[in-house]
Structures are given as C-alpha cells and as structure tokens.
Amino acid sequence: MPNATTSTPVRTRVALIAEDLRSRIVSGQVKPGDRLPSEAELTRQHSVSRTVVREAFAQLRTEGLVEARKGSGVYALDPVNVQQKPFADLDTERLSGVIELFELRSAFEIRSAALAALRRSGAQIDKIVRAQEDLSKCFDTGVSTREADFAFHYAIAEASQNKRFPEFLSLIRSGLVPRVELEAGNGPARAYVPNPDLVAEHNRIIDAIINGDPDAAEAAMKAHLEGGLDRYRSLLRTSYR
C-alpha cells in the first residue's frame, strides 16, 4: 500500500492504515494471535505520526479485530467472531442496507445534534468546524467525502457529552456513508452520487450548534438525514421499474 502522505487529511490516513491492517487480518495473512507491527514500525512505514497509528488501532479494536496487551503490543483476533457482532450482516453496498441505516441514524443523530447545541464546548465547536472544512475541501476537489463526513458527525456526537452517541457511531462506522457503488435489488451496481447540498446542509447544522439553538439543530439534522433517506428510497423505487 502506498505511504499516507502528510497532505492527506488525518482521518483519511487513519482509514488507509486501518483498512490495510484489516485486510491482512480478514484474508488470513495475519492469523489470530499474531502480533501486529508496532506503532514505531507503522509510523515509519506509512510516514505518519503515532497518533494516526493509535487511532487506526482504536478503530480495529472497536471492530473486534485486535486487542492490546499491556507491555506487549497489539494482537490480531479471529475475524470469524466479528460476524457475531451487531450489524455484522448489514450490507451497505445495497440500497436496502443504506436505507435501514439511515432510518436508524435518524432515531438518535437528531437528538445528538440538539444536545450538542446545548452542551458543546469551544474546543468541540472547533473540531466540528475543522471536520467541515476538510469535507468542503474534499467536496470541491472531487475527492471522496466518506471519511470527512464521518468525522463531522462523530464530532457532533462527542459534543453531545453523552459518550454512547460516539460509541454507537463507531459501531456502525463501516456503513455510515455509502461506498462508491450501490446495488439496487438484483440489478447492476450504481455509481454513488454525493448529495449536491451536503456542504450547505452541514453548515446549517453548525450554525445552530454554535448559536446554542437545540430546536434549530434538530431541524437541520433532520432535514439533512431525511433528505438523504428520500434520495435512496427514490433510487430504490426506480430500480424496480
């Protein structure tokens, strides 16, 4: 895998390293019980900071693919066991799976935005804004907004001051933002087209959180998520015509 350069957004570098290690574990190249490369080794290999490597390890721990042993290192777990975890059978490369997840997200992310408007700190506002700046750059340059979008929603969840919100987002992370292609029914894969109003919708959520207006934050997040849900439902309907 190519080195993650310093010009790549941090979240993207984390995702690239996590994906590389994940593929080694799932493919069997790294077997259960094997020790993964150390932080120092991965830092040199990918030309990143230790913080980036630690975040990648944290993501894999959340997925149940690795465990850290104090004073020893990080070890691979059996990926077969991951299949028993919640959402293991969720297929987010199919429209039906994306719709399931959007419906679930609406049940808690709308409330998360309201709580963020009430409880956010100055540092958390800065983190939300930085995530949005990264997303805007990706959007303007045609780069995938997948990781930046996750960082934005995750920062809002953290600002709710309820640790269960970011924990839940981590649990469903793999399906939070659709991949490049989606399958509709038994038909061919369709190209994923980003929401053209993504940046503007996010900005409305940010404004409400900065203003400390929970009602406006709820309304903006609801419009954002339900707009996405409507687009995928429409795409699913047309695929069966």
Tab-separated table of N, CA and C in Angstrom, residues 35 61 67-75:
chain	number	residue	atom	x	y	z
A	35	ARG	N	1.128	-11.029	16.453
A	35	ARG	CA	1.378	-9.655	16.886
A	35	ARG	C	1.467	-8.755	15.661
A	61	ARG	N	-9.898	-2.071	17.199
A	61	ARG	CA	-10.370	-2.607	18.484
A	61	ARG	C	-11.880	-2.499	18.580
A	67	GLU	N	-6.668	-6.798	19.821
A	67	GLU	CA	-6.660	-6.468	21.239
A	67	GLU	C	-5.268	-5.992	21.624
A	68	ALA	N	-5.211	-5.032	22.537
A	68	ALA	CA	-3.930	-4.521	23.013
A	68	ALA	C	-3.574	-5.227	24.316
A	69	ARG	N	-2.352	-5.702	24.403
A	69	ARG	CA	-1.867	-6.344	25.610
A	69	ARG	C	-0.797	-5.452	26.213
A	70	LYS	N	-1.032	-4.999	27.423
A	70	LYS	CA	-0.153	-4.031	28.066
A	70	LYS	C	1.288	-4.531	28.102
A	71	GLY	N	2.176	-3.682	27.604
A	71	GLY	CA	3.590	-4.002	27.618
A	71	GLY	C	4.029	-5.009	26.581
A	72	SER	N	3.094	-5.462	25.751
A	72	SER	CA	3.427	-6.494	24.770
A	72	SER	C	3.170	-6.045	23.343
A	73	GLY	N	2.042	-5.374	23.108
A	73	GLY	CA	1.728	-4.936	21.760
A	73	GLY	C	0.274	-5.161	21.416
A	74	VAL	N	-0.038	-5.096	20.123
A	74	VAL	CA	-1.405	-5.277	19.625
A	74	VAL	C	-1.455	-6.585	18.843
A	75	TYR	N	-2.455	-7.405	19.151
A	75	TYR	CA	-2.556	-8.746	18.560
A	75	TYR	C	-3.867	-8.917	17.795
